[in-house]
Amino acid sequence: MRHARTAAGVLIVAVLLFPLYWMVNASLQPSGALLKPSPDWFPVGGTLDGYRKALTSQGGHLLSSVLIALGTVVVSLAVAAPASYALAQLKVRGGTSIVFALLIVQMIPGIVMANSLYTVFGNLGLIDSYLGLVLADSTATIPFAVLLLRAFMVSIPRELSEASRVDGAGHWRTFFSIIVPVSRNALVTAGLFSFLFAWADFLFAVTLTTGQAFQPITVGIYRFVGNQSADWNGVMATAVLASVPAAVLLVVAQRFVVAGLTSGAVKD
């Protein structure tokens, strides 16, 4: 049984890593080499021209995506953490209905949200703005973050917050002094998922930007492919560069994510 699980794990890792390997391999080969009937499995005589073109044309888009993703994390946690504390630890009237509404909100198709936000943001002057994309991405990440954090905070013993209030601390002092430190793993997990969503978002990005002021990396790759359809090593190099921040974050925050996802699953 142990050998079967090991073999299954190796197979899953291989399946996940194969697309990444192929992207890296393609990004190091000349564009003409990718059009051969039998492409090379290794970048023999490789070139870094694709990465030079990618950094030249997509470097600004990468920075834009980083700013949008970080802003989404800040807004999502600033709203979701106090809301989760209220739903989990305080007696909020209609708390069950609010949780149910958050579940329903996540079922709304993204294109419906994008079209609605385009009209609202157009009237507010938020088209082609970082704030507009941060708020748009936050509409999708906040409900998920609330549900995730609430599931963890429900498992926090109420005696901790009650003891804090007995000592004279108010709800906000209890939240920042007790709940936030205890919920570190869950907060990191919610922040990571918010970052990844904003980083990979295409629908809001292409709807709420025109490309005249700035554009995130997802839209940059989309338009780069359209303009450079024959320059596949440049396209693949851009895809590799766009994957690096997410991959690094996943590696760095892995132990927090595992703890955050499992800590609220069992209640003592």
mmCIF file of C-alpha atoms in Angstrom:
data_model
loop_
_atom_site.group_PDB
_atom_site.id
_atom_site.type_symbol
_atom_site.label_atom_id
_atom_site.label_comp_id
_atom_site.label_asym_id
_atom_site.label_seq_id
_atom_site.Cartn_x
_atom_site.Cartn_y
_atom_site.Cartn_z
ATOM 1 C CA MET A 1 0.000 0.000 0.000
ATOM 2 C CA ARG A 2 2.862 2.353 0.876
ATOM 3 C CA HIS A 3 4.530 1.727 -2.489
ATOM 4 C CA ALA A 4 1.232 2.417 -4.262
ATOM 5 C CA ARG A 5 0.865 5.770 -2.469
ATOM 6 C CA THR A 6 4.462 6.661 -3.276
ATOM 7 C CA ALA A 7 3.974 5.803 -6.935
ATOM 8 C CA ALA A 8 0.770 7.844 -7.032
ATOM 9 C CA GLY A 9 2.548 10.806 -5.446
ATOM 10 C CA VAL A 10 5.394 10.619 -7.938
ATOM 11 C CA LEU A 11 2.898 10.434 -10.805
ATOM 12 C CA ILE A 12 0.992 13.486 -9.552
ATOM 13 C CA VAL A 13 4.206 15.518 -9.168
ATOM 14 C CA ALA A 14 5.341 14.461 -12.644
ATOM 15 C CA VAL A 15 2.002 15.488 -14.175
ATOM 16 C CA LEU A 16 2.167 18.882 -12.436
ATOM 17 C CA LEU A 17 5.799 19.553 -13.347
ATOM 18 C CA PHE A 18 5.619 18.455 -16.983
ATOM 19 C CA PRO A 19 3.840 21.624 -18.263
ATOM 20 C CA LEU A 20 6.346 23.786 -16.371
ATOM 21 C CA TYR A 21 9.266 21.840 -17.825
ATOM 22 C CA TRP A 22 7.854 22.195 -21.326
ATOM 23 C CA MET A 23 7.407 25.945 -20.877
ATOM 24 C CA VAL A 24 11.006 26.345 -19.699
ATOM 25 C CA ASN A 25 12.280 24.117 -22.509
ATOM 26 C CA ALA A 26 10.314 26.043 -25.129
ATOM 27 C CA SER A 27 11.417 29.404 -23.729
ATOM 28 C CA LEU A 28 15.096 28.500 -24.211
ATOM 29 C CA GLN A 29 14.760 27.305 -27.808
ATOM 30 C CA PRO A 30 14.730 29.498 -30.923
ATOM 31 C CA SER A 31 11.253 30.130 -32.264
ATOM 32 C CA GLY A 32 11.889 28.096 -35.408
ATOM 33 C CA ALA A 33 12.807 25.022 -33.371
ATOM 34 C CA LEU A 34 9.304 24.915 -31.875
ATOM 35 C CA LEU A 35 7.703 24.630 -35.292
ATOM 36 C CA LYS A 36 9.499 21.417 -36.225
ATOM 37 C CA PRO A 37 7.383 18.229 -36.545
ATOM 38 C CA SER A 38 9.364 16.725 -33.652
ATOM 39 C CA PRO A 39 10.386 19.457 -31.175
ATOM 40 C CA ASP A 40 13.516 18.879 -29.113
ATOM 41 C CA TRP A 41 13.018 17.633 -25.572
ATOM 42 C CA PHE A 42 16.089 19.537 -24.395
ATOM 43 C CA PRO A 43 17.129 23.105 -25.278
ATOM 44 C CA VAL A 44 20.284 22.152 -27.167
ATOM 45 C CA GLY A 45 21.931 25.348 -28.363
ATOM 46 C CA GLY A 46 19.446 27.349 -26.273
ATOM 47 C CA THR A 47 19.032 31.105 -26.304
ATOM 48 C CA LEU A 48 17.961 33.733 -23.759
ATOM 49 C CA ASP A 49 16.507 36.039 -26.413
ATOM 50 C CA GLY A 50 12.982 35.134 -25.307
ATOM 51 C CA TYR A 51 13.675 36.290 -21.755
ATOM 52 C CA ARG A 52 15.228 39.539 -22.988
ATOM 53 C CA LYS A 53 12.136 40.267 -25.059
ATOM 54 C CA ALA A 54 9.854 39.232 -22.206
ATOM 55 C CA LEU A 55 11.561 41.512 -19.672
ATOM 56 C CA THR A 56 11.602 44.391 -22.137
ATOM 57 C CA SER A 57 7.953 44.150 -23.127
ATOM 58 C CA GLN A 58 6.368 42.568 -20.029
ATOM 59 C CA GLY A 59 8.467 43.841 -17.117
ATOM 60 C CA GLY A 60 6.070 46.706 -16.394
ATOM 61 C CA HIS A 61 3.097 44.367 -16.573
ATOM 62 C CA LEU A 62 4.692 42.059 -14.011
ATOM 63 C CA LEU A 63 5.133 44.995 -11.636
ATOM 64 C CA SER A 64 1.515 46.033 -12.190
ATOM 65 C CA SER A 65 0.304 42.545 -11.313
ATOM 66 C CA VAL A 66 2.414 42.512 -8.141
ATOM 67 C CA LEU A 67 0.926 45.832 -6.998
ATOM 68 C CA ILE A 68 -2.634 44.705 -7.771
ATOM 69 C CA ALA A 69 -2.187 41.339 -6.052
ATOM 70 C CA LEU A 70 -0.646 42.871 -2.918
ATOM 71 C CA GLY A 71 -3.386 45.495 -2.774
ATOM 72 C CA THR A 72 -6.011 42.767 -3.058
ATOM 73 C CA VAL A 73 -4.425 40.875 -0.163
ATOM 74 C CA VAL A 74 -4.454 43.985 2.042
ATOM 75 C CA VAL A 75 -8.085 44.862 1.262
ATOM 76 C CA SER A 76 -9.286 41.252 1.549
ATOM 77 C CA LEU A 77 -7.690 40.627 4.940
ATOM 78 C CA ALA A 78 -8.644 44.066 6.273
ATOM 79 C CA VAL A 79 -12.315 43.282 5.573
ATOM 80 C CA ALA A 80 -12.447 39.502 5.980
ATOM 81 C CA ALA A 81 -10.555 39.139 9.273
ATOM 82 C CA PRO A 82 -12.821 41.389 11.410
ATOM 83 C CA ALA A 83 -15.917 40.037 9.658
ATOM 84 C CA SER A 84 -14.843 36.459 10.362
ATOM 85 C CA TYR A 85 -14.174 37.314 14.005
ATOM 86 C CA ALA A 86 -17.653 38.773 14.354
ATOM 87 C CA LEU A 87 -19.320 35.795 12.689
ATOM 88 C CA ALA A 88 -17.308 33.212 14.640
ATOM 89 C CA GLN A 89 -16.883 34.679 18.122
ATOM 90 C CA LEU A 90 -19.598 37.299 18.575
ATOM 91 C CA LYS A 91 -23.345 36.852 18.611
ATOM 92 C CA VAL A 92 -24.154 38.564 15.335
ATOM 93 C CA ARG A 93 -27.832 38.618 14.457
ATOM 94 C CA GLY A 94 -28.415 36.793 11.165
ATOM 95 C CA GLY A 95 -24.899 35.331 11.123
ATOM 96 C CA THR A 96 -26.053 32.092 9.507
ATOM 97 C CA SER A 97 -27.861 34.020 6.779
ATOM 98 C CA ILE A 98 -24.741 36.087 6.118
ATOM 99 C CA VAL A 99 -22.619 32.956 5.712
ATOM 100 C CA PHE A 100 -25.215 31.491 3.345
ATOM 101 C CA ALA A 101 -25.243 34.733 1.339
ATOM 102 C CA LEU A 102 -21.445 34.572 1.017
ATOM 103 C CA LEU A 103 -21.756 31.071 -0.402
ATOM 104 C CA ILE A 104 -24.376 32.236 -2.908
ATOM 105 C CA VAL A 105 -22.223 35.215 -3.963
ATOM 106 C CA GLN A 106 -19.436 32.870 -5.039
ATOM 107 C CA MET A 107 -21.834 31.158 -7.445
ATOM 108 C CA ILE A 108 -22.360 34.337 -9.500
ATOM 109 C CA PRO A 109 -20.557 34.009 -12.867
ATOM 110 C CA GLY A 110 -17.495 36.207 -13.163
ATOM 111 C CA ILE A 111 -18.632 37.741 -16.452
ATOM 112 C CA VAL A 112 -21.773 39.053 -14.742
ATOM 113 C CA MET A 113 -19.670 40.667 -12.024
ATOM 114 C CA ALA A 114 -17.236 42.107 -14.558
ATOM 115 C CA ASN A 115 -19.964 43.696 -16.681
ATOM 116 C CA SER A 116 -21.696 45.152 -13.630
ATOM 117 C CA LEU A 117 -18.455 46.566 -12.248
ATOM 118 C CA TYR A 118 -17.580 48.071 -15.629
ATOM 119 C CA THR A 119 -20.719 50.206 -15.502
ATOM 120 C CA VAL A 120 -20.187 51.238 -11.881
ATOM 121 C CA PHE A 121 -16.454 51.890 -12.244
ATOM 122 C CA GLY A 122 -17.029 53.825 -15.449
ATOM 123 C CA ASN A 123 -19.228 56.270 -13.536
ATOM 124 C CA LEU A 124 -16.678 56.487 -10.718
ATOM 125 C CA GLY A 125 -13.684 56.964 -13.017
ATOM 126 C CA LEU A 126 -12.035 53.720 -11.915
ATOM 127 C CA ILE A 127 -11.483 52.228 -15.363
ATOM 128 C CA ASP A 128 -7.739 51.861 -16.055
ATOM 129 C CA SER A 129 -6.856 52.324 -12.382
ATOM 130 C CA TYR A 130 -5.054 50.148 -9.857
ATOM 131 C CA LEU A 131 -7.707 50.867 -7.244
ATOM 132 C CA GLY A 132 -10.439 49.664 -9.589
ATOM 133 C CA LEU A 133 -8.756 46.308 -10.208
ATOM 134 C CA VAL A 134 -7.938 45.864 -6.512
ATOM 135 C CA LEU A 135 -11.574 46.450 -5.576
ATOM 136 C CA ALA A 136 -12.807 44.199 -8.386
ATOM 137 C CA ASP A 137 -10.553 41.322 -7.367
ATOM 138 C CA SER A 138 -11.508 41.860 -3.727
ATOM 139 C CA THR A 139 -15.180 41.271 -4.528
ATOM 140 C CA ALA A 140 -14.204 37.693 -5.387
ATOM 141 C CA THR A 141 -11.582 37.082 -2.696
ATOM 142 C CA ILE A 142 -13.334 38.561 0.350
ATOM 143 C CA PRO A 143 -16.230 36.030 0.501
ATOM 144 C CA PHE A 144 -13.816 33.111 0.224
ATOM 145 C CA ALA A 145 -11.482 34.625 2.829
ATOM 146 C CA VAL A 146 -14.381 35.185 5.241
ATOM 147 C CA LEU A 147 -15.533 31.575 4.937
ATOM 148 C CA LEU A 148 -11.997 30.256 5.366
ATOM 149 C CA LEU A 149 -11.143 32.439 8.367
ATOM 150 C CA ARG A 150 -14.506 31.891 10.030
ATOM 151 C CA ALA A 151 -14.014 28.117 9.823
ATOM 152 C CA PHE A 152 -10.764 28.547 11.743
ATOM 153 C CA MET A 153 -11.950 31.149 14.253
ATOM 154 C CA VAL A 154 -14.923 29.016 15.254
ATOM 155 C CA SER A 155 -12.409 26.518 16.651
ATOM 156 C CA ILE A 156 -10.707 29.147 18.845
ATOM 157 C CA PRO A 157 -11.861 28.647 22.471
ATOM 158 C CA ARG A 158 -14.217 31.451 23.497
ATOM 159 C CA GLU A 159 -12.541 31.450 26.906
ATOM 160 C CA LEU A 160 -9.591 33.327 25.361
ATOM 161 C CA SER A 161 -11.668 36.273 24.206
ATOM 162 C CA GLU A 162 -13.851 36.195 27.331
ATOM 163 C CA ALA A 163 -10.772 36.347 29.565
ATOM 164 C CA SER A 164 -9.484 39.290 27.548
ATOM 165 C CA ARG A 165 -12.746 41.169 27.989
ATOM 166 C CA VAL A 166 -12.771 40.409 31.714
ATOM 167 C CA ASP A 167 -9.398 42.165 31.878
ATOM 168 C CA GLY A 168 -11.016 45.236 30.367
ATOM 169 C CA ALA A 169 -10.159 44.818 26.678
ATOM 170 C CA GLY A 170 -12.763 45.759 24.109
ATOM 171 C CA HIS A 171 -13.651 43.786 21.009
ATOM 172 C CA TRP A 172 -11.010 45.473 18.840
ATOM 173 C CA ARG A 173 -8.275 45.040 21.446
ATOM 174 C CA THR A 174 -9.259 41.377 21.807
ATOM 175 C CA PHE A 175 -9.222 40.958 18.058
ATOM 176 C CA PHE A 176 -5.735 42.402 17.548
ATOM 177 C CA SER A 177 -4.148 41.010 20.714
ATOM 178 C CA ILE A 178 -5.675 37.530 20.846
ATOM 179 C CA ILE A 179 -7.450 36.502 17.656
ATOM 180 C CA VAL A 180 -4.972 37.762 15.053
ATOM 181 C CA PRO A 181 -1.855 36.105 16.571
ATOM 182 C CA VAL A 182 -3.696 32.819 17.076
ATOM 183 C CA SER A 183 -5.060 32.937 13.512
ATOM 184 C CA ARG A 184 -1.682 33.588 11.843
ATOM 185 C CA ASN A 185 -1.708 30.411 9.731
ATOM 186 C CA ALA A 186 -5.271 30.958 8.555
ATOM 187 C CA LEU A 187 -4.524 34.603 7.700
ATOM 188 C CA VAL A 188 -1.477 33.588 5.660
ATOM 189 C CA THR A 189 -3.572 30.983 3.842
ATOM 190 C CA ALA A 190 -6.374 33.438 3.048
ATOM 191 C CA GLY A 191 -3.841 36.046 1.937
ATOM 192 C CA LEU A 192 -2.055 33.556 -0.305
ATOM 193 C CA PHE A 193 -5.244 32.489 -2.057
ATOM 194 C CA SER A 194 -6.212 36.157 -2.493
ATOM 195 C CA PHE A 195 -2.807 36.896 -4.029
ATOM 196 C CA LEU A 196 -3.000 33.938 -6.399
ATOM 197 C CA PHE A 197 -6.501 34.865 -7.552
ATOM 198 C CA ALA A 198 -5.543 38.475 -8.242
ATOM 199 C CA TRP A 199 -2.292 37.393 -9.902
ATOM 200 C CA ALA A 200 -4.055 34.973 -12.258
ATOM 201 C CA ASP A 201 -7.149 37.105 -12.893
ATOM 202 C CA PHE A 202 -7.865 37.744 -16.537
ATOM 203 C CA LEU A 203 -11.587 38.493 -16.716
ATOM 204 C CA PHE A 204 -11.611 41.601 -14.524
ATOM 205 C CA ALA A 205 -8.259 42.719 -15.930
ATOM 206 C CA VAL A 206 -9.300 42.609 -19.574
ATOM 207 C CA THR A 207 -12.719 44.138 -18.840
ATOM 208 C CA LEU A 208 -11.596 47.032 -16.650
ATOM 209 C CA THR A 209 -8.434 48.072 -18.533
ATOM 210 C CA THR A 210 -7.930 49.415 -22.030
ATOM 211 C CA GLY A 211 -4.148 48.991 -22.149
ATOM 212 C CA GLN A 212 -3.558 52.732 -22.480
ATOM 213 C CA ALA A 213 -2.414 53.339 -18.877
ATOM 214 C CA PHE A 214 -1.272 49.908 -17.685
ATOM 215 C CA GLN A 215 -2.228 46.258 -17.894
ATOM 216 C CA PRO A 216 -1.615 43.198 -15.689
ATOM 217 C CA ILE A 217 0.597 40.369 -16.857
ATOM 218 C CA THR A 218 -2.329 38.129 -17.821
ATOM 219 C CA VAL A 219 -3.603 40.717 -20.289
ATOM 220 C CA GLY A 220 -0.033 41.462 -21.332
ATOM 221 C CA ILE A 221 0.536 37.818 -22.275
ATOM 222 C CA TYR A 222 -2.796 37.708 -24.101
ATOM 223 C CA ARG A 223 -1.967 40.725 -26.228
ATOM 224 C CA PHE A 224 1.672 39.686 -26.617
ATOM 225 C CA VAL A 225 0.542 36.367 -28.110
ATOM 226 C CA GLY A 226 -1.722 38.220 -30.506
ATOM 227 C CA ASN A 227 1.036 40.556 -31.636
ATOM 228 C CA GLN A 228 3.907 38.038 -31.608
ATOM 229 C CA SER A 229 2.208 34.818 -32.654
ATOM 230 C CA ALA A 230 5.411 33.554 -34.308
ATOM 231 C CA ASP A 231 7.706 34.413 -31.376
ATOM 232 C CA TRP A 232 6.902 31.412 -29.212
ATOM 233 C CA ASN A 233 10.094 31.408 -27.190
ATOM 234 C CA GLY A 234 9.265 34.973 -26.089
ATOM 235 C CA VAL A 235 5.709 33.937 -25.239
ATOM 236 C CA MET A 236 6.897 30.956 -23.213
ATOM 237 C CA ALA A 237 9.560 33.049 -21.476
ATOM 238 C CA THR A 238 6.830 35.485 -20.435
ATOM 239 C CA ALA A 239 4.749 32.592 -19.103
ATOM 240 C CA VAL A 240 7.723 31.289 -17.093
ATOM 241 C CA LEU A 241 8.386 34.728 -15.591
ATOM 242 C CA ALA A 242 4.701 35.071 -14.713
ATOM 243 C CA SER A 243 4.815 31.717 -12.899
ATOM 244 C CA VAL A 244 7.822 32.549 -10.725
ATOM 245 C CA PRO A 245 6.162 34.801 -8.079
ATOM 246 C CA ALA A 246 3.302 32.364 -7.506
ATOM 247 C CA ALA A 247 5.670 29.389 -7.305
ATOM 248 C CA VAL A 248 7.975 31.158 -4.833
ATOM 249 C CA LEU A 249 5.030 32.177 -2.650
ATOM 250 C CA LEU A 250 3.671 28.641 -2.599
ATOM 251 C CA VAL A 251 7.039 27.230 -1.549
ATOM 252 C CA VAL A 252 7.624 29.859 1.145
ATOM 253 C CA ALA A 253 4.105 29.710 2.604
ATOM 254 C CA GLN A 254 3.564 25.964 2.243
ATOM 255 C CA ARG A 255 3.734 25.101 5.943
ATOM 256 C CA PHE A 256 1.405 27.974 6.858
ATOM 257 C CA VAL A 257 -1.091 26.882 4.204
ATOM 258 C CA VAL A 258 -1.143 23.265 5.384
ATOM 259 C CA ALA A 259 -1.621 24.347 8.996
ATOM 260 C CA GLY A 260 -4.231 26.930 8.061
ATOM 261 C CA LEU A 261 -6.323 24.514 6.017
ATOM 262 C CA THR A 262 -6.273 21.717 8.602
ATOM 263 C CA SER A 263 -6.341 23.591 11.901
ATOM 264 C CA GLY A 264 -10.031 24.437 11.678
ATOM 265 C CA ALA A 265 -11.063 21.008 10.501
ATOM 266 C CA VAL A 266 -10.959 19.358 13.935
ATOM 267 C CA LYS A 267 -12.394 20.898 17.051
ATOM 268 C CA ASP A 268 -11.222 19.670 20.450
#
